[in-house]
Short mmCIF file of C-alpha atoms in Angstrom, two decimals:
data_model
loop_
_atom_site.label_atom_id
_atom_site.label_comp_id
_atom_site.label_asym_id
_atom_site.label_seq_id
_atom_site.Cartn_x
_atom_site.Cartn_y
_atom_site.Cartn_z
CA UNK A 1 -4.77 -13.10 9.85
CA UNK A 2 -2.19 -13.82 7.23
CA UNK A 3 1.14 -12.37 7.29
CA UNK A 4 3.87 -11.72 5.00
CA UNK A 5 7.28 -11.72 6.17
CA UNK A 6 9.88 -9.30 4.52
CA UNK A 7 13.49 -9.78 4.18
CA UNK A 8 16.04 -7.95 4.86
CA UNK A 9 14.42 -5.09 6.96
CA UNK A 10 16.84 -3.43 6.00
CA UNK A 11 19.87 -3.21 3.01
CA UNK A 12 22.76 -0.35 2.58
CA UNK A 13 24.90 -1.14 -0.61
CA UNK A 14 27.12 0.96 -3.48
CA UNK A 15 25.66 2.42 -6.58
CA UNK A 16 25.75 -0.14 -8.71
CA UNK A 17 25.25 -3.01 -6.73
CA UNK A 18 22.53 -5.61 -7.45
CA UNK A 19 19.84 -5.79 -4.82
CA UNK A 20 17.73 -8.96 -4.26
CA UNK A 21 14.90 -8.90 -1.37
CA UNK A 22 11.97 -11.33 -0.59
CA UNK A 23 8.93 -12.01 0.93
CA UNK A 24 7.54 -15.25 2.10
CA UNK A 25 3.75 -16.29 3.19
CA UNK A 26 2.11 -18.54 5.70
CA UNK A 27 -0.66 -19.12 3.34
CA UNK A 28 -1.00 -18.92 -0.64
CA UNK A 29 -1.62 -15.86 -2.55
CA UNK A 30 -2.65 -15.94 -6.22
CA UNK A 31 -1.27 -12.45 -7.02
CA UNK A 32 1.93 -10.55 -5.62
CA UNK A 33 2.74 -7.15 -6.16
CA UNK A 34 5.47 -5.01 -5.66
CA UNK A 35 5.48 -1.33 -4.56
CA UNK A 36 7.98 1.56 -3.77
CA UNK A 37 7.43 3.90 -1.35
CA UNK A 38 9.71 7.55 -1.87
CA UNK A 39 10.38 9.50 1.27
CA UNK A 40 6.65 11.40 1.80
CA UNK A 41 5.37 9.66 -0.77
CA UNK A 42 2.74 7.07 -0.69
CA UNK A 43 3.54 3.92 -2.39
CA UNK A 44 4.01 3.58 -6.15
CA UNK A 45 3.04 -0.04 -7.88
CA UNK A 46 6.40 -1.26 -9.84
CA UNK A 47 5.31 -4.84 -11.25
CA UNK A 48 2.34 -7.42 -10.42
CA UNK A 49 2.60 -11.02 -10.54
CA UNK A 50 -0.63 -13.19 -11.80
CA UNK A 51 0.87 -17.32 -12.06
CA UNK A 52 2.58 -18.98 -10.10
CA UNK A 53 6.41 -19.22 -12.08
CA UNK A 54 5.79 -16.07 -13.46
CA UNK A 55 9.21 -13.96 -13.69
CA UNK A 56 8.48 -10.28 -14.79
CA UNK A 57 10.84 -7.24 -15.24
CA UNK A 58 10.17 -3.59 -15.23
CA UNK A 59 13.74 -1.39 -16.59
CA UNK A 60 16.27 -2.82 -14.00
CA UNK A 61 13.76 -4.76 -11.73
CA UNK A 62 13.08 -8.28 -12.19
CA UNK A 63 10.09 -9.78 -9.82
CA UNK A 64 9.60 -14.07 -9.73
CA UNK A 65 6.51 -15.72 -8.66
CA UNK A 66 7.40 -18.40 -6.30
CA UNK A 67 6.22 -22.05 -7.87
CA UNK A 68 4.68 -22.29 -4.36
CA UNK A 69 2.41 -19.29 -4.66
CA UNK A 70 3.76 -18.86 -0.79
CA UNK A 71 6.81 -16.42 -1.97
CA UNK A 72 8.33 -13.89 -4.51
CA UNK A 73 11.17 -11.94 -4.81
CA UNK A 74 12.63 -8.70 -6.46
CA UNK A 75 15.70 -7.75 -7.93
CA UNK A 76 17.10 -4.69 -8.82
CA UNK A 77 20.21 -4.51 -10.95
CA UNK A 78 23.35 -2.00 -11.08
CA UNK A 79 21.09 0.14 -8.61
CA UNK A 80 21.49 4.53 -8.73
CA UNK A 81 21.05 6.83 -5.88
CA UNK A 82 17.11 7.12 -6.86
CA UNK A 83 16.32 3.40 -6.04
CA UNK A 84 16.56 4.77 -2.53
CA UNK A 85 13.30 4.13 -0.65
CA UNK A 86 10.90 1.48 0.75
CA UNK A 87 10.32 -1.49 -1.11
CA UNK A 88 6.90 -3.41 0.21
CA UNK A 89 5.31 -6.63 -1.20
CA UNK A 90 1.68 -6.95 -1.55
CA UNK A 91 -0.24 -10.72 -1.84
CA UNK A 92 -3.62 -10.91 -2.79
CA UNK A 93 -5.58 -14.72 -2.50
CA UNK A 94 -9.20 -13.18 -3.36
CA UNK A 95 -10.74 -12.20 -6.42
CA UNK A 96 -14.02 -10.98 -6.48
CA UNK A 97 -14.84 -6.93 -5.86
CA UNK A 98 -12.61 -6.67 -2.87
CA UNK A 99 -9.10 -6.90 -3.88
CA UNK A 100 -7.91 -6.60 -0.46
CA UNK A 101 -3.82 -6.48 -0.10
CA UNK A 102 -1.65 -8.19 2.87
CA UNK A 103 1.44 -6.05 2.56
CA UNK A 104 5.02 -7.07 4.02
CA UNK A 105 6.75 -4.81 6.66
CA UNK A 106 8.85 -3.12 3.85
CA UNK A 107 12.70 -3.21 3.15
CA UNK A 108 14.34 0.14 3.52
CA UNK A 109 17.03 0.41 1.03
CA UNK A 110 19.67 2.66 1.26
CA UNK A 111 22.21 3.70 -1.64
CA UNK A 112 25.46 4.95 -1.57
CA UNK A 113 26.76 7.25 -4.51
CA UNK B 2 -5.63 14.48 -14.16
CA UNK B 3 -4.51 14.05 -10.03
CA UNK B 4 -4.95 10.46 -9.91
CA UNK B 5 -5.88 9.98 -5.74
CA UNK B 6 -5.23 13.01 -3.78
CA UNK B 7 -5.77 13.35 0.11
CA UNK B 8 -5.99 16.45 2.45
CA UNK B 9 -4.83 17.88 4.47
CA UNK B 10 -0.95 16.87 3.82
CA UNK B 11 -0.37 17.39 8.14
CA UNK B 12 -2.93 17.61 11.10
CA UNK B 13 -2.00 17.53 14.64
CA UNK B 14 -5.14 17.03 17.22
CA UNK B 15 -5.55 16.77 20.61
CA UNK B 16 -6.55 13.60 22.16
CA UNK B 17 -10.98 13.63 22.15
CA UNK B 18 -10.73 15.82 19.11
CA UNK B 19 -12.59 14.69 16.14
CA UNK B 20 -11.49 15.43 12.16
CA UNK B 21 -12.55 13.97 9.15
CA UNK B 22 -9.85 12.88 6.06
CA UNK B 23 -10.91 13.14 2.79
CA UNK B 24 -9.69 11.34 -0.32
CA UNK B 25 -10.57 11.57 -4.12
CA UNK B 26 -9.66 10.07 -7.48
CA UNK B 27 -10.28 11.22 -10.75
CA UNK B 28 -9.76 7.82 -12.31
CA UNK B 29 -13.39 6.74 -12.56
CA UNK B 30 -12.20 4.07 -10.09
CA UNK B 31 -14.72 1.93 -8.33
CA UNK B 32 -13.16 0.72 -4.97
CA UNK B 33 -11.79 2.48 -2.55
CA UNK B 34 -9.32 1.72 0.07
CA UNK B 35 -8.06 3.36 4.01
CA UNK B 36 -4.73 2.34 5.25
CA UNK B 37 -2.59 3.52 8.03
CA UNK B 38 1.26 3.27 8.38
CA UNK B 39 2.83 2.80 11.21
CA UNK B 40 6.84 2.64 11.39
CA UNK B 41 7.65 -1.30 11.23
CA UNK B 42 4.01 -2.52 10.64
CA UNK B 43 4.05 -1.89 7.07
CA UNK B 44 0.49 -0.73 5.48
CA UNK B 45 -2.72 -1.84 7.18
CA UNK B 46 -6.10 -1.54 6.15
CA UNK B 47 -8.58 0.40 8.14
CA UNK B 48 -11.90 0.43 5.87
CA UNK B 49 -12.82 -0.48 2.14
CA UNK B 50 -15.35 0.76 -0.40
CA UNK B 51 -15.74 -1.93 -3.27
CA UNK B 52 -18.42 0.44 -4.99
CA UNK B 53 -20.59 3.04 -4.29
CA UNK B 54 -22.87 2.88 -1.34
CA UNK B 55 -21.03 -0.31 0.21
CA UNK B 56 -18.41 -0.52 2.61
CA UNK B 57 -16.41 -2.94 4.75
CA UNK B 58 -14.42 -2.85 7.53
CA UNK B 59 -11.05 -4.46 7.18
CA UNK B 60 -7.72 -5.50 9.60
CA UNK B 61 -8.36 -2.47 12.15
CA UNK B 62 -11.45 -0.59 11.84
CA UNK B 63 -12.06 0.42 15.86
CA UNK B 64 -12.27 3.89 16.02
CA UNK B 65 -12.98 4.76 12.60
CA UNK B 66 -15.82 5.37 10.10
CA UNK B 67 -16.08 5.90 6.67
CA UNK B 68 -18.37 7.25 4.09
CA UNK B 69 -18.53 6.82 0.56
CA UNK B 70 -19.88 10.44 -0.80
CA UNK B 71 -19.76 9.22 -4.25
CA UNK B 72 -17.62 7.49 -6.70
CA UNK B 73 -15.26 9.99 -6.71
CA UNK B 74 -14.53 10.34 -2.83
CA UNK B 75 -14.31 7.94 0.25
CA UNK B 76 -13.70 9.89 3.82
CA UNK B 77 -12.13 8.37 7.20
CA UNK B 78 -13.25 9.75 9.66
CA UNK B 79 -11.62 9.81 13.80
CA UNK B 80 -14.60 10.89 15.74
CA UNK B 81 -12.21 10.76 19.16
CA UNK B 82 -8.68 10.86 18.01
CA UNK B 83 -6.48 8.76 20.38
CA UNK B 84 -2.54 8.80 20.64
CA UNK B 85 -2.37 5.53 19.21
CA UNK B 86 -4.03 6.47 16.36
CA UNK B 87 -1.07 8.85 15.24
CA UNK B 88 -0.12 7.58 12.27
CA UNK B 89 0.41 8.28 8.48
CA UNK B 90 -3.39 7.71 6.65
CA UNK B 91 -3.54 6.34 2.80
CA UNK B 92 -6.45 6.38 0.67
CA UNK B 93 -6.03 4.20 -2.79
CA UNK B 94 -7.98 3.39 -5.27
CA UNK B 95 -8.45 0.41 -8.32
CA UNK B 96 -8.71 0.67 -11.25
CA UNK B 97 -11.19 -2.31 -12.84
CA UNK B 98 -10.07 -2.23 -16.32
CA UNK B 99 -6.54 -1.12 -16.21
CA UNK B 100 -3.44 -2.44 -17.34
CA UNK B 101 -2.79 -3.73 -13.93
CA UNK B 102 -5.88 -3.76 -12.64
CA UNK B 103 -4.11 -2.74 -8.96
CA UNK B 104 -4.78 -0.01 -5.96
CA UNK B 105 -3.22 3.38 -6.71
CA UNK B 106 -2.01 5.44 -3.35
CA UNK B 107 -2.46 8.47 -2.41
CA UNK B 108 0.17 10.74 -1.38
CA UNK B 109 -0.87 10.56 2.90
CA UNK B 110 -2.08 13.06 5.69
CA UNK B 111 0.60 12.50 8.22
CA UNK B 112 -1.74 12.39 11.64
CA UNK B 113 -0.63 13.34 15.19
CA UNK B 114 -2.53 13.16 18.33
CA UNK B 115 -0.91 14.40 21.52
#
């Protein structure tokens, strides 16, 4: 199956920091989403991508559509304690009724007051 | 308005058991989605609803069933819970006309089987 590959796993940085993480595909997608997952939470949608190019923020995020439709990536500027949490990407090649979502392995993101 | 709520929050079984997880949105939403967590594997689906009275099986199905009650709920269900199958369970749903037009999770039933 297709498979999205997450980078870093991982990130522990100062308040106020900028944050930039990625995700990269074997195969196309022609939609990417981005989601945040709070500790016992399930997974919140933060911004979807529709064209390839496309470069969308939300507040302090910023999300790009890669050119290639194979990647994105997400930004987060002057980050605060709250941006704590798992970040996953989601890709999506199928329209139709099913809308089903690959998702990434997540980047756990850690902030330091 | 809820949005997609789950229950229970927590269940812990015993392997053989059976249990059934239930999940429903107040959103008028049309498809309906299971996924499991597992720590490192990111979200994975389990089962699918695209409308009433249809469902689909999707990246790891074995050992599970669904039903789709209505168009307000979709239920997993284990009928012999296995150790490997302890894991935390998402239900979403998507909204066809929305702004985003994207799944909405659940909050989870965190799943243990000893």
């Amino acid at each position: 199956g297709q498979q999205l590959n997450q980078s870093p796993q991982s990130m522990f940085i100062q308040e106020g920091e900028d944050v930039s993480m990625n995700c990269t595909s074997s195969s196309i997608f022609n939609t990417w989403l981005w989601y945040k997952q709070d500790p016992g939470e399930g997974p919140v949608l933060l911004i979807a991508l529709y064209k390839a190019g496309e470069l969308t923020s939300n507040g302090r995020l910023t999300a790009q559509f890669g050119i290639t439709r194979k990647d994105s990536f997400l930004n987060i500027s002057a980050s605060i304690p709250s941006d704590v949490g798992i970040y996953f990407c989601a890709g999506r090649n199928s329209g139709g009724s099913n809308y089903k979502l690959t998702f990434g392995k997540g980047t756990l993101l850690t902030v330091n007051p | 308005n809820a949005g997609v709520t789950q229950t229970p929050k927590f269940q812990v079984l015993k392997t053989g058991q059976s249990m059934t997880l239930q999940c429903a949105q107040d959103m008028n939403h049309n498809s309906m989605y299971w996924y499991r967590q597992d720590p490192g594997m990111g979200l994975r689906l389990i089962y699918y609803s695209a409308s009433e009275g249809t469902t689909d099986k999707g990246e790891v199905p074995n050992g599970y069933n669904v039903s789709r009650l209505n168009k307000r709920e979709f239920s997993l269900r284990l009928e012999s819970a296995a150790p490997s199958q302890t894991s935390v369970y998402f239900c979403a749903s998507r909204d066809p006309g929305g702004f985003f037009n994207e799944q909405y999770f659940g909050p989870g039933t965190r799943l243990t089987v000893t």
